[in-house]
mmCIF file with all atom_site columns, C-alpha atoms in Angstrom:
data_model
loop_
_atom_site.group_PDB
_atom_site.id
_atom_site.type_symbol
_atom_site.label_atom_id
_atom_site.label_alt_id
_atom_site.label_comp_id
_atom_site.label_asym_id
_atom_site.label_entity_id
_atom_site.label_seq_id
_atom_site.pdbx_PDB_ins_code
_atom_site.Cartn_x
_atom_site.Cartn_y
_atom_site.Cartn_z
_atom_site.occupancy
_atom_site.B_iso_or_equiv
_atom_site.pdbx_formal_charge
_atom_site.auth_seq_id
_atom_site.auth_comp_id
_atom_site.auth_asym_id
_atom_site.auth_atom_id
_atom_site.pdbx_PDB_model_num
ATOM 1  C CA . MET K 1 1  ? 30.241  49.298 -44.122 1.00 55.00 ? 1  MET K CA 1
ATOM 2  C CA . LEU K 1 2  ? 31.162  50.910 -41.277 1.00 60.00 ? 2  LEU K CA 1
ATOM 3  C CA . ASN K 1 3  ? 29.832  54.417 -42.298 1.00 71.00 ? 3  ASN K CA 1
ATOM 4  C CA . ASN K 1 4  ? 26.191  52.995 -42.202 1.00 79.00 ? 4  ASN K CA 1
ATOM 5  C CA . ILE K 1 5  ? 26.511  51.990 -38.097 1.00 80.00 ? 5  ILE K CA 1
ATOM 6  C CA . GLY K 1 6  ? 25.446  55.161 -36.696 1.00 87.00 ? 6  GLY K CA 1
ATOM 7  C CA . LEU K 1 7  ? 24.195  55.922 -33.273 1.00 89.00 ? 7  LEU K CA 1
ATOM 8  C CA . PRO K 1 8  ? 21.948  53.381 -32.359 1.00 89.00 ? 8  PRO K CA 1
ATOM 9  C CA . GLY K 1 9  ? 23.979  50.629 -33.964 1.00 91.00 ? 9  GLY K CA 1
ATOM 10 C CA . LEU K 1 10 ? 26.775  51.752 -31.591 1.00 89.00 ? 10 LEU K CA 1
ATOM 11 C CA . LEU K 1 11 ? 24.372  51.390 -28.708 1.00 92.00 ? 11 LEU K CA 1
ATOM 12 C CA . LEU K 1 12 ? 23.026  48.530 -29.458 1.00 93.00 ? 12 LEU K CA 1
ATOM 13 C CA . ILE K 1 13 ? 26.940  46.719 -30.224 1.00 91.00 ? 13 ILE K CA 1
ATOM 14 C CA . ALA K 1 14 ? 27.724  48.445 -26.267 1.00 88.00 ? 14 ALA K CA 1
ATOM 15 C CA . VAL K 1 15 ? 24.660  47.238 -24.981 1.00 90.00 ? 15 VAL K CA 1
ATOM 16 C CA . VAL K 1 16 ? 25.450  43.485 -26.355 1.00 91.00 ? 16 VAL K CA 1
ATOM 17 C CA . VAL K 1 17 ? 29.372  43.831 -25.256 1.00 87.00 ? 17 VAL K CA 1
ATOM 18 C CA . LEU K 1 18 ? 27.803  44.595 -21.723 1.00 88.00 ? 18 LEU K CA 1
ATOM 19 C CA . VAL K 1 19 ? 25.584  41.912 -21.180 1.00 90.00 ? 19 VAL K CA 1
ATOM 20 C CA . LEU K 1 20 ? 28.464  39.145 -22.600 1.00 89.00 ? 20 LEU K CA 1
ATOM 21 C CA . PHE K 1 21 ? 31.092  40.586 -20.444 1.00 87.00 ? 21 PHE K CA 1
ATOM 22 C CA . GLY K 1 22 ? 29.908  42.115 -17.418 1.00 87.00 ? 22 GLY K CA 1
ATOM 23 C CA . ARG K 1 23 ? 30.378  45.492 -16.090 1.00 83.00 ? 23 ARG K CA 1
ATOM 24 C CA . GLY K 1 24 ? 33.135  44.179 -13.390 1.00 86.00 ? 24 GLY K CA 1
ATOM 25 C CA . LYS K 1 25 ? 35.169  42.639 -16.994 1.00 88.00 ? 25 LYS K CA 1
ATOM 26 C CA . ILE K 1 26 ? 34.943  45.841 -18.715 1.00 84.00 ? 26 ILE K CA 1
ATOM 27 C CA . SER K 1 27 ? 35.808  48.039 -16.039 1.00 86.00 ? 27 SER K CA 1
ATOM 28 C CA . SER K 1 28 ? 39.019  46.180 -15.182 1.00 89.00 ? 28 SER K CA 1
ATOM 29 C CA . LEU K 1 29 ? 39.775  45.933 -19.244 1.00 87.00 ? 29 LEU K CA 1
ATOM 30 C CA . MET K 1 30 ? 39.387  49.758 -19.650 1.00 89.00 ? 30 MET K CA 1
ATOM 31 C CA . GLY K 1 31 ? 41.766  49.972 -16.613 1.00 92.00 ? 31 GLY K CA 1
ATOM 32 C CA . GLU K 1 32 ? 44.080  47.917 -18.202 1.00 94.00 ? 32 GLU K CA 1
ATOM 33 C CA . VAL K 1 33 ? 43.158  50.157 -21.299 1.00 93.00 ? 33 VAL K CA 1
ATOM 34 C CA . GLY K 1 34 ? 43.979  53.443 -19.343 1.00 94.00 ? 34 GLY K CA 1
ATOM 35 C CA . LYS K 1 35 ? 47.778  52.120 -17.864 1.00 96.00 ? 35 LYS K CA 1
ATOM 36 C CA . GLY K 1 36 ? 48.553  51.215 -21.224 1.00 95.00 ? 36 GLY K CA 1
ATOM 37 C CA . ILE K 1 37 ? 48.120  54.395 -22.630 1.00 96.00 ? 37 ILE K CA 1
ATOM 38 C CA . THR K 1 38 ? 49.815  56.391 -20.132 1.00 95.00 ? 38 THR K CA 1
ATOM 39 C CA . ALA K 1 39 ? 52.488  53.956 -20.190 1.00 96.00 ? 39 ALA K CA 1
ATOM 40 C CA . PHE K 1 40 ? 52.085  54.278 -23.987 1.00 96.00 ? 40 PHE K CA 1
ATOM 41 C CA . LYS K 1 41 ? 52.379  58.674 -22.996 1.00 95.00 ? 41 LYS K CA 1
ATOM 42 C CA . LYS K 1 42 ? 55.558  58.501 -20.768 1.00 95.00 ? 42 LYS K CA 1
ATOM 43 C CA . GLY K 1 43 ? 57.660  56.410 -23.507 1.00 93.00 ? 43 GLY K CA 1
ATOM 44 C CA . VAL K 1 44 ? 56.836  58.719 -25.815 1.00 92.00 ? 44 VAL K CA 1
ATOM 45 C CA . SER K 1 45 ? 58.033  61.736 -23.453 1.00 91.00 ? 45 SER K CA 1
ATOM 46 C CA . GLU K 1 46 ? 60.847  60.059 -22.453 1.00 92.00 ? 46 GLU K CA 1
ATOM 47 C CA . GLY K 1 47 ? 61.984  59.425 -26.081 1.00 89.00 ? 47 GLY K CA 1
ATOM 48 C CA . GLY K 1 48 ? 61.820  62.927 -27.098 1.00 88.00 ? 48 GLY K CA 1
ATOM 49 C CA . LYS K 1 49 ? 63.673  63.929 -24.007 1.00 89.00 ? 49 LYS K CA 1
ATOM 50 C CA . GLU K 1 50 ? 66.680  61.210 -25.162 1.00 88.00 ? 50 GLU K CA 1
ATOM 51 C CA . LEU K 1 51 ? 66.425  62.829 -29.020 1.00 84.00 ? 51 LEU K CA 1
ATOM 52 C CA . GLU K 1 52 ? 66.849  66.173 -27.326 1.00 85.00 ? 52 GLU K CA 1
ATOM 53 C CA . ASP K 1 53 ? 70.123  64.988 -25.059 1.00 83.00 ? 53 ASP K CA 1
ATOM 54 C CA . GLU K 1 54 ? 71.547  63.453 -28.103 1.00 81.00 ? 54 GLU K CA 1
ATOM 55 C CA . ARG K 1 55 ? 70.621  66.799 -30.079 1.00 80.00 ? 55 ARG K CA 1
ATOM 56 C CA . ASP K 1 56 ? 72.232  68.968 -27.276 1.00 78.00 ? 56 ASP K CA 1
ATOM 57 C CA . ALA K 1 57 ? 75.685  66.567 -27.239 1.00 76.00 ? 57 ALA K CA 1
ATOM 58 C CA . GLU K 1 58 ? 75.638  67.116 -31.005 1.00 71.00 ? 58 GLU K CA 1
ATOM 59 C CA . HIS K 1 59 ? 75.982  70.760 -30.699 1.00 70.00 ? 59 HIS K CA 1
ATOM 60 C CA . ALA K 1 60 ? 78.502  70.641 -27.702 1.00 68.00 ? 60 ALA K CA 1
ATOM 61 C CA . ARG K 1 61 ? 81.495  71.461 -29.514 1.00 68.00 ? 61 ARG K CA 1
ATOM 62 C CA . ASP K 1 62 ? 85.492  71.297 -28.327 1.00 67.00 ? 62 ASP K CA 1
ATOM 63 C CA . VAL K 1 63 ? 86.651  74.846 -26.896 1.00 71.00 ? 63 VAL K CA 1
ATOM 64 C CA . THR K 1 64 ? 90.050  73.617 -26.431 1.00 75.00 ? 64 THR K CA 1
ATOM 65 C CA . PRO K 1 65 ? 92.598  75.912 -28.139 1.00 76.00 ? 65 PRO K CA 1
ATOM 66 C CA . ASP K 1 66 ? 94.345  74.261 -30.581 1.00 74.00 ? 66 ASP K CA 1
ATOM 67 C CA . SER K 1 67 ? 97.586  74.921 -29.023 1.00 75.00 ? 67 SER K CA 1
ATOM 68 C CA . GLU K 1 68 ? 96.755  72.979 -25.793 1.00 72.00 ? 68 GLU K CA 1
ATOM 69 C CA . LYS K 1 69 ? 95.410  70.141 -28.652 1.00 68.00 ? 69 LYS K CA 1
ATOM 70 C CA . ASP K 1 70 ? 98.396  69.784 -30.126 1.00 70.00 ? 70 ASP K CA 1
ATOM 71 C CA . ALA K 1 71 ? 100.620 69.622 -26.570 1.00 66.00 ? 71 ALA K CA 1
ATOM 72 C CA . ALA K 1 72 ? 101.974 66.159 -25.639 1.00 57.00 ? 72 ALA K CA 1
ATOM 73 C CA . PRO K 1 73 ? 99.642  64.729 -22.639 1.00 60.00 ? 73 PRO K CA 1
ATOM 74 C CA . GLU K 1 74 ? 102.471 65.219 -20.393 1.00 60.00 ? 74 GLU K CA 1
ATOM 75 C CA . ALA K 1 75 ? 102.313 68.897 -20.673 1.00 54.00 ? 75 ALA K CA 1
ATOM 76 C CA . ARG K 1 76 ? 98.599  69.138 -20.567 1.00 51.00 ? 76 ARG K CA 1
ATOM 77 C CA . LYS K 1 77 ? 98.898  67.503 -17.300 1.00 57.00 ? 77 LYS K CA 1
ATOM 78 C CA . ASP K 1 78 ? 100.906 70.253 -15.663 1.00 55.00 ? 78 ASP K CA 1
ATOM 79 C CA . LYS K 1 79 ? 98.631  73.140 -16.493 1.00 55.00 ? 79 LYS K CA 1
ATOM 80 C CA . VAL K 1 80 ? 95.701  71.612 -15.156 1.00 53.00 ? 80 VAL K CA 1
#
């Protein structure tokens, strides 16, 4: 059904929406849509950074020599 709309149909719908809601209401609505898209992109970016940080943390490894790992905590304090 939506395949048959075409350009004239879309223009007619746009004119009807403009008449019903007015230019001011539509521009404020589009401003809110823009803010929502910006917030979504920011959230996706922050989520990606968080996943990278977790992945980097998983790859971090303990490089403490085995001899010091087995030593008592008091002995390690003396070396530091």
